[in-house]
Every structure is written in C-alpha cells, then in structure tokens.
Amino acid sequence: MTDRSPATPAVPSRGRLRPLGLDEVQITGGFWGRRQQINADVSLAHIEHWLDKTGWAGNFDLAAAGTLPEGRTGREFSDSEIYKTLEAMAWEIGRTDDAGLETRFRSLVRRVAAAQEPDGYVNTQFGRPGQAARWSDLEWGHELYCIGHLIQAGVARARTRPGADDGLLEVSCRAADLVCQTFGPDGVVGLCGHPVIEVALAELARVTGERRYLEQASLFIDRRGHQLLADVEWGRSYYQDDQPIRAATIFRGHTVRANYLAAGAIDVAVEQDDPELLDIVSQQWTATVARRTYITGGQGSQHQDEGLGEDWALTPDRAYSETCAAVASVMVSWRLLLAEGHSRHADLIERTLFNVIATSPSWAGDAFYYSNTLHQRRPGSVPPKDEVCPRAASSLRAPWFAVSCCPTNVARTLASLAAYTATVDDDGVQLHQYAPASIRTRLSDGRVVALDTTTGYPSNGVVTVEVAEDAGAPYTLSLRVPAWAAEATLVDQPRDGASVMSLVGPGTVTVTRDFKVGDRVELTLPMAPRLVEPDPRIDAVRGCVAVERGPEVLCLESTDLDLDAGSLSDLRIDPAVAPRDVEGRVVVQLLVADDEPTDWPYSADGPHAPRDVLAIEATLIPYHDWANRGPSTMRVWLPT
C-alpha cells in the first residue's frame, strides 16, 4: 500500500528540489541536536503524561467502551493532540529507532484504533447517543481537522516504517475514505472551519497512490471562499471563507488556519500541475512576509481571533505570534522552497525556527509558550507545574494549556527537523539550514553524495562541509547565504589542490566538481551583531531598533540589568555606539533617562528633554532564551 518515498513530512511528485528523508540526513549535534535530544528525552514523555492526566487520551478508551459522552474531557478538538503526538513519536522512531518509544507508540495507536467505528469515523466529541450528530458543526466542531492530524500521523508512520503492522495507516485511510464518501462530489457540499484536512489528504495521496484523496483535497480548496460556513463575529475571513483562494492577495484571518490552507493549496497545485494556483499562493506568501510578519518570523498580531491582523499592525507588546502559526508557516515556506527553489523561503524558515519555535519550549523541555510576545512589560508569574494554564494568559512558559496544540506541534517539528535541512536535484545537493549533520544519499543517476557538516552555528558562522565518499562523477554543492549575510566568504579546499577563497553575497553559492574523500568546502558567515530598523509604516516600533546576530533576534531582559525589573521603559539604546561581541556576549550602550513625572505626557514645545542621562552597558541575549531564569521583563525593539 505504501511507497518507499523519503521519510519526510512533504514529498511532492514534482518540483525544483527533492527532499531528503530521515534515513538520508541526520542532525548530529549542536544547537538543534540538543533541542532534538531534549524533545526525545523530556518533551514527548511530558506530553504523554499530560494527555493521560487530562483524560484526553482516555476519551478514546471511553469511546471504545461505548460510555461516551459520560466522562469526556477537553475541548472539541482535543483528539488532534493525540494524533500530533503520534506523529511526533513516528518521526522520532524514524530518527532514533527507539524501542521503548515504539512500544509506547503502538499502545497509543491501539487505543485510537479501538475507538474507530466500522465505517471509519473516529471522533470522541460527536456522533454517539447524547452527543451532537456527526458533521453537525462544521464551523467549530473540528471533526475534519482532527481527521487531518490523524492522517498526518499515519503518513509519518508509513514513511518512517513502511509496512508496519501497528495499523495506524489503515486507521487513517478508513477515516479518509469516509471523508471522501461524505464530502465528495456527490456528497455534502461542506468544508471544515479549521483547515488541515487539505494538506493531510494530499500527502496521503502521495503515500498511497490513491488519487481520490488528492481530488478531495482539491475539492475542499475550491469550495473555500464561497461562504459555505456561517458568518462569525470576526467575519468569514476568520476561516478564509470570505473569498476564493485564487482571488486572495495575502494571508488573512486566523493565522494557523491561513497557513495550513496555503500548505494544502501548494500541495494540490504541485500534484495537479497548476502553476497559476502555485503562483497565487507564492504571491500571498510574499505579501504576508512583507507586511504581516514580525522580526522573529512570527505571525499573528491579534489576540481576540488569533488573527494575522492588518498590514503593518505589528505591535510588539500585543504580539500573539502563536507557536502553532510558526510551525504552519514553516510548512508553507518548505513547500514553496521545494517547488520553486528560492533561498528566501529557507531564510524565513531559519528565522522562524530560531526565533519562534526554539523560543516556545523551556531549556528543560517541560514547559512551553503558546503565544510569543516581543515586549513583556511586567514580570510574569510562574505557572503551577501540576495545573492546566490558560493559553494566552501565561506570562511564563506553562507545562500544559487547556488548548495544548503548541507543545505537540513543537514536538513533531523538532522530531522531523533534519528533513528540512537539505535537498537534492538532478545537479547535486543543496544545504538550506546549518547544523552538524550527516548526509548520505544518491542522485537520480546514481552519483554518491556523502557529506559531513560541522559547525558551531549560530554561536559562530563557520560551516564546514567535508566529503566522506568519492562521488564517482561531478555534482554541484549549493549552500544558502542568508539575506543578512552581506559579506560571507567561501573557501573551496580540494584534498589534492590549492584552496580558493571568494567573497559571496546573499542567495546561493555553488561549487561543482568531482568530489573526493577529504575535499572540504567552508562557508563563513559574518556574525557581528547588527542594528536593524523597522519599516516606518510599522507605527508601534517607529523610532526603535532591534539587534540581530546571525539568525538570532536578540532582546534585553531585566535579569541582565542592575535595575528594577519594571524599568525597561526608562532605557534608550545609543545607536551611535555599535553593538559589540564580547566573548560571545552581545553588549550595547544604553542611556538611562532620569525623567521627572509630568502632569501631562504630551507637549507642543518639542520632544521632552530628560533631566539627566546615564550611559550604561548591557548584555543582550537571544530572544529564544528569554524567561528561562525566572520572572522578568523583556523587549526586542529598543527606543533610540
């Protein structure tokens, strides 16, 4: 039933680049290697504990026993968290072949499979005596959304363990068959209020070869935007049902929904060879990045509807920037990268990985941010370790939320992360994200690609690629030079021959030859800290600057200041003094204004002049590290 496609989340049948599977590329250490290990050792077990503690996993046992709705816990979409956990476990098993995790995985699959009804329906919230009827609340019920995440888990299992006898893929296909039967061309003319079924069905079609899954995904894409869903207080744009996707010019509405829909549309466009649809979504991505994306790569400026908000409305202290939206954004950018091959898509993936996805989990891996503010005005409070926390109300990372989509989304992303680092095409191999890694694959004509990457990135900018096996024929090694790296250098070091150094600019740099064992290519990216100014149309941060170093956005945290925790508003950065790298720490000069309180904070007599100014030096930290040392205040954008 399954193919032998790469063990990777997206496997398009055509495109500029081909992804590599977890059996072809592994992260072997460094920043992301540590994150993957914490995810495997701590986060997955932590998530499983909470799924049982809250009763969300137990809902499937109640369904199997026929006792629902009595005792059911969690929101209407809580089933999806079990499925995303299964997906994370599947990728992790594919990465490490962990026998203990395999046992836990199979146990959880059995609980899900026991709850599936004979016709393929599986959901613990709907369809039984005492519950609302199946498909009776397409706006808010999330039934198709949950099945979408079930399918994604089945796809992950099929790609990492083809032919496995645990039954998850079969459960997924039975559910997908029911969806096609119910919502197909001759069925209910409906769609889900929360997209994800589209991208899931498209990927299932790739795994199984069953084209009806792709056709159903395409049907859902085409139906959206024709006001099939009831209007809501935020308008139908909330779930992208206000206008057809081919008529839209930018991502809008609920941020996660918008990105999941775009990912599904890209898959459909690629598989149906629809360059017009692909170009439309690509243009929407470009507009969204230009006008509705934070410096961190985060998206979503509105709390009330978890929405993208309007152009340039990127207020730092009200940033929602949901972690799940970052995961969905990576899904979109990755699919565009595979389809079009542009380095700008990998640039946004890098920015989002380092500055949103890496920010959500604590250093220990047992607490998470749901939303990711860029300015914390008051010190947060430590959430109880044994209680469920309101999602957006958490001012420090919380162990679990009443809506815990973000921990499971982070877990599945980190477990599959190696698959986003490199690709191949007919000419050679492309490195998109930098980490210590091992790549072992063959090109379509049999040429051997065996590379080992070593780097301390992002602590330093040196990326060394060493050839581990003779290629047998020439191929091209491509390396991404990030948009921020204006003066990078490339050194080509053949084992037998003279080294050649060249200056390279942002984009892609290539080396083509018949690579031999011991050949090395070294890319050095400029890692000096830099001041970044916002577009003046972003009202909330006009007159401010941020500091970046390499791919990391930095922030000022009160923990590093000899000041009261609530006094960051008194500080200004001195832009005339360039930020400095001092033994791996970024230091800036700040001006502390000794302002007297006034009766009225506005004046017609020009800018208010502080009575006295004190210059101090302060250390900035990577934004992804903030709030790991206790309650604090923090800001990314610093007034000048």
PDB file of C-alpha atoms in Angstrom, residues 529 531 545 547 573-580 587-591 615-617:
ATOM      1  CA  PRO A 529      25.816  41.987  15.824  1.00  0.00           C
ATOM      2  CA  LEU A 531      21.227  47.136  14.333  1.00  0.00           C
ATOM      3  CA  VAL A 545      15.869  49.431  16.573  1.00  0.00           C
ATOM      4  CA  VAL A 547      19.678  43.875  17.400  1.00  0.00           C
ATOM      5  CA  ILE A 573      19.756  52.474  23.092  1.00  0.00           C
ATOM      6  CA  ASP A 574      22.529  54.716  21.825  1.00  0.00           C
ATOM      7  CA  PRO A 575      22.570  53.974  18.071  1.00  0.00           C
ATOM      8  CA  ALA A 576      25.825  55.899  17.693  1.00  0.00           C
ATOM      9  CA  VAL A 577      27.616  53.110  19.563  1.00  0.00           C
ATOM     10  CA  ALA A 578      27.654  49.903  17.572  1.00  0.00           C
ATOM     11  CA  PRO A 579      26.766  46.696  19.407  1.00  0.00           C
ATOM     12  CA  ARG A 580      29.840  44.646  20.279  1.00  0.00           C
ATOM     13  CA  VAL A 587      26.881  44.274  24.508  1.00  0.00           C
ATOM     14  CA  VAL A 588      25.109  47.525  23.713  1.00  0.00           C
ATOM     15  CA  GLN A 589      25.258  51.013  25.212  1.00  0.00           C
ATOM     16  CA  LEU A 590      22.034  52.159  26.829  1.00  0.00           C
ATOM     17  CA  LEU A 591      21.000  55.570  28.040  1.00  0.00           C
ATOM     18  CA  ALA A 615      25.158  55.738  29.928  1.00  0.00           C
ATOM     19  CA  ILE A 616      25.451  52.062  30.852  1.00  0.00           C
ATOM     20  CA  GLU A 617      26.464  48.888  29.066  1.00  0.00           C
TER      21      GLU A 617
END
